[in-house]
Amino acid sequence: MVSGSTEDSGQVLLVGSSGGHLAQLLALEPWYRDRRRAWVTFDTPDARSLLAGEDVVWAHHPTTRNVKNLVRNAFLALKVIRRRQVDAVVTTGAGVALPFVVAARMRKIPTVYIEVYDRIDSATLTARLCRPFLSAMLVQWDEQRRMYPEATVVGNLL
């Protein structure tokens, strides 16, 4: 259990592919430090190292153009959202995000997408797919609001 939280409170589910997506979620540490949380990412050496001691759900990868893993992650998302007391889903993408955003939205759980910092001129495919299911869209650059006029600019995470 995370310090400062209670067993009765729900948790934040932090969802992101390993690598840069995970690094941007980890940059939110001042925000999630005192919250109950669980992570959803890929079982890679960097993710194992960075999330040592954390509550982690390992998603199926690769996700790019892999319908089998999309379906497997959809079932995983439904199971995780149903069995855990999730108060919110926060994601930076990529492919693993969509099933968890949709599953959360189906249960009326708030969903927040943070667009990655390196996509300034075009929207990511995952953000475009997740958008109809989001409670909030956050971006890291003012320029990203051209693609997401409803978004809130939060500044660079890294």
Tab-separated table of C-alpha atoms in Angstrom:
chain	number	residue	atom	x	y	z
A	1	MET	CA	0.000	0.000	0.000
A	2	VAL	CA	1.189	3.527	-0.759
A	3	SER	CA	1.852	5.801	2.197
A	4	GLY	CA	-0.934	8.238	2.964
A	5	SER	CA	-3.685	6.170	1.376
A	6	THR	CA	-6.359	3.955	2.806
A	7	GLU	CA	-7.382	0.436	1.858
A	8	ASP	CA	-10.944	1.648	1.221
A	9	SER	CA	-9.981	4.235	-1.367
A	10	GLY	CA	-9.727	3.358	-5.023
A	11	GLN	CA	-6.622	3.552	-7.063
A	12	VAL	CA	-5.330	5.365	-10.095
A	13	LEU	CA	-4.503	3.063	-12.981
A	14	LEU	CA	-1.476	4.400	-14.876
A	15	VAL	CA	-1.433	2.864	-18.354
A	16	GLY	CA	1.297	3.186	-20.938
A	17	SER	CA	3.571	1.258	-23.229
A	18	SER	CA	7.079	0.711	-21.928
A	19	GLY	CA	9.843	3.106	-22.954
A	20	GLY	CA	9.000	6.783	-23.505
A	21	HIS	CA	5.309	6.440	-22.657
A	22	LEU	CA	6.198	4.901	-19.304
A	23	ALA	CA	8.886	7.543	-18.695
A	24	GLN	CA	6.293	10.304	-19.123
A	25	LEU	CA	3.938	8.608	-16.650
A	26	LEU	CA	6.798	8.231	-14.169
A	27	ALA	CA	7.372	11.991	-14.450
A	28	LEU	CA	3.967	12.440	-12.756
A	29	GLU	CA	5.446	11.053	-9.523
A	30	PRO	CA	4.835	14.218	-7.455
A	31	TRP	CA	1.130	13.868	-8.324
A	32	TYR	CA	0.726	10.132	-7.704
A	33	ARG	CA	3.221	9.772	-4.846
A	34	ASP	CA	0.555	9.681	-2.102
A	35	ARG	CA	-2.138	7.935	-4.124
A	36	ARG	CA	-2.921	4.243	-4.349
A	37	ARG	CA	-1.919	3.233	-7.823
A	38	ALA	CA	-1.348	0.350	-10.170
A	39	TRP	CA	0.485	0.303	-13.466
A	40	VAL	CA	-0.299	-1.364	-16.773
A	41	THR	CA	2.622	-1.718	-19.150
A	42	PHE	CA	4.675	-4.300	-21.020
A	43	ASP	CA	6.947	-6.816	-19.337
A	44	THR	CA	10.274	-5.456	-20.522
A	45	PRO	CA	13.582	-5.153	-18.646
A	46	ASP	CA	13.308	-1.352	-18.360
A	47	ALA	CA	9.731	-1.516	-17.051
A	48	ARG	CA	10.650	-4.214	-14.494
A	49	SER	CA	13.512	-2.065	-13.253
A	50	LEU	CA	11.612	1.240	-13.187
A	51	LEU	CA	8.527	-0.248	-11.512
A	52	ALA	CA	10.260	-2.483	-8.956
A	53	GLY	CA	8.124	-2.551	-5.813
A	54	GLU	CA	5.037	-1.165	-7.601
A	55	ASP	CA	1.738	-2.927	-8.283
A	56	VAL	CA	2.023	-3.821	-11.975
A	57	VAL	CA	-0.270	-5.579	-14.433
A	58	TRP	CA	1.704	-6.852	-17.401
A	59	ALA	CA	-0.097	-6.275	-20.696
A	60	HIS	CA	0.372	-8.269	-23.883
A	61	HIS	CA	2.736	-6.938	-26.537
A	62	PRO	CA	3.488	-6.119	-29.262
A	63	THR	CA	0.346	-4.113	-29.935
A	64	THR	CA	1.091	-2.495	-33.295
A	65	ARG	CA	-1.032	-4.205	-35.960
A	66	ASN	CA	-1.518	-7.175	-33.650
A	67	VAL	CA	-5.231	-7.904	-33.390
A	68	LYS	CA	-4.642	-10.959	-31.179
A	69	ASN	CA	-2.937	-8.851	-28.502
A	70	LEU	CA	-5.552	-6.113	-28.847
A	71	VAL	CA	-8.210	-8.683	-27.995
A	72	ARG	CA	-6.099	-10.160	-25.181
A	73	ASN	CA	-5.582	-6.669	-23.731
A	74	ALA	CA	-9.312	-5.928	-24.033
A	75	PHE	CA	-10.104	-8.963	-21.897
A	76	LEU	CA	-7.307	-8.007	-19.504
A	77	ALA	CA	-8.693	-4.471	-19.226
A	78	LEU	CA	-12.211	-5.717	-18.487
A	79	LYS	CA	-10.849	-8.045	-15.804
A	80	VAL	CA	-8.636	-5.401	-14.168
A	81	ILE	CA	-11.325	-2.696	-14.200
A	82	ARG	CA	-13.941	-5.117	-12.846
A	83	ARG	CA	-11.784	-6.585	-10.049
A	84	ARG	CA	-10.030	-3.470	-8.802
A	85	GLN	CA	-11.504	-0.353	-7.314
A	86	VAL	CA	-10.237	2.058	-9.976
A	87	ASP	CA	-11.035	5.743	-9.483
A	88	ALA	CA	-9.354	6.955	-12.685
A	89	VAL	CA	-7.311	5.804	-15.656
A	90	VAL	CA	-4.411	8.023	-16.727
A	91	THR	CA	-2.520	7.149	-19.895
A	92	THR	CA	0.115	8.427	-22.274
A	93	GLY	CA	-0.618	5.722	-24.886
A	94	ALA	CA	0.267	3.853	-27.025
A	95	GLY	CA	-1.494	0.668	-28.153
A	96	VAL	CA	-2.162	-0.679	-24.666
A	97	ALA	CA	-4.173	2.433	-23.770
A	98	LEU	CA	-7.276	1.937	-25.897
A	99	PRO	CA	-8.679	-1.198	-24.220
A	100	PHE	CA	-8.211	0.276	-20.742
A	101	VAL	CA	-9.742	3.637	-21.677
A	102	VAL	CA	-12.775	1.958	-23.234
A	103	ALA	CA	-13.227	-0.477	-20.321
A	104	ALA	CA	-13.011	2.371	-17.809
A	105	ARG	CA	-15.450	4.532	-19.725
A	106	MET	CA	-17.945	1.638	-19.872
A	107	ARG	CA	-17.889	1.661	-16.049
A	108	LYS	CA	-18.142	5.485	-15.912
A	109	ILE	CA	-14.609	5.782	-14.526
A	110	PRO	CA	-12.823	9.041	-15.456
A	111	THR	CA	-10.215	8.671	-18.199
A	112	VAL	CA	-7.355	11.082	-18.840
A	113	TYR	CA	-5.068	10.993	-21.863
A	114	ILE	CA	-1.781	12.898	-21.894
A	115	GLU	CA	-0.491	13.323	-25.443
A	116	VAL	CA	3.202	12.559	-25.738
A	117	TYR	CA	5.606	15.478	-25.932
A	118	ASP	CA	7.205	14.566	-29.245
A	119	ARG	CA	4.047	14.754	-31.400
A	120	ILE	CA	3.595	18.450	-32.129
A	121	ASP	CA	2.465	18.449	-35.781
A	122	SER	CA	0.092	15.489	-35.877
A	123	ALA	CA	-2.158	13.547	-33.534
A	124	THR	CA	-1.116	10.064	-32.492
A	125	LEU	CA	-3.310	7.211	-33.658
A	126	THR	CA	-3.957	6.115	-30.071
A	127	ALA	CA	-5.082	9.597	-29.015
A	128	ARG	CA	-7.454	9.765	-31.979
A	129	LEU	CA	-8.927	6.366	-31.095
A	130	CYS	CA	-9.227	7.138	-27.374
A	131	ARG	CA	-10.680	10.654	-27.741
A	132	PRO	CA	-14.379	9.697	-27.818
A	133	PHE	CA	-13.947	7.851	-24.502
A	134	LEU	CA	-11.967	10.491	-22.595
A	135	SER	CA	-12.998	12.623	-19.659
A	136	ALA	CA	-10.000	14.914	-20.209
A	137	MET	CA	-7.337	15.435	-22.838
A	138	LEU	CA	-4.037	16.960	-21.727
A	139	VAL	CA	-1.226	18.179	-23.954
A	140	GLN	CA	2.322	19.263	-23.251
A	141	TRP	CA	2.690	22.016	-25.860
A	142	ASP	CA	0.463	24.924	-26.881
A	143	GLU	CA	0.976	23.834	-30.497
A	144	GLN	CA	-0.760	20.514	-29.776
A	145	ARG	CA	-4.031	22.353	-29.207
A	146	ARG	CA	-4.328	22.692	-32.997
A	147	MET	CA	-5.121	18.956	-33.046
A	148	TYR	CA	-6.937	18.941	-29.707
A	149	PRO	CA	-8.747	22.280	-29.189
A	150	GLU	CA	-10.537	20.924	-26.089
A	151	ALA	CA	-7.244	19.939	-24.427
A	152	THR	CA	-5.659	21.502	-21.374
A	153	VAL	CA	-1.977	22.430	-21.688
A	154	VAL	CA	-0.055	21.016	-18.720
A	155	GLY	CA	3.485	21.708	-19.904
A	156	ASN	CA	6.355	19.312	-20.509
A	157	LEU	CA	6.522	16.251	-18.305
A	158	LEU	CA	10.152	15.488	-19.133
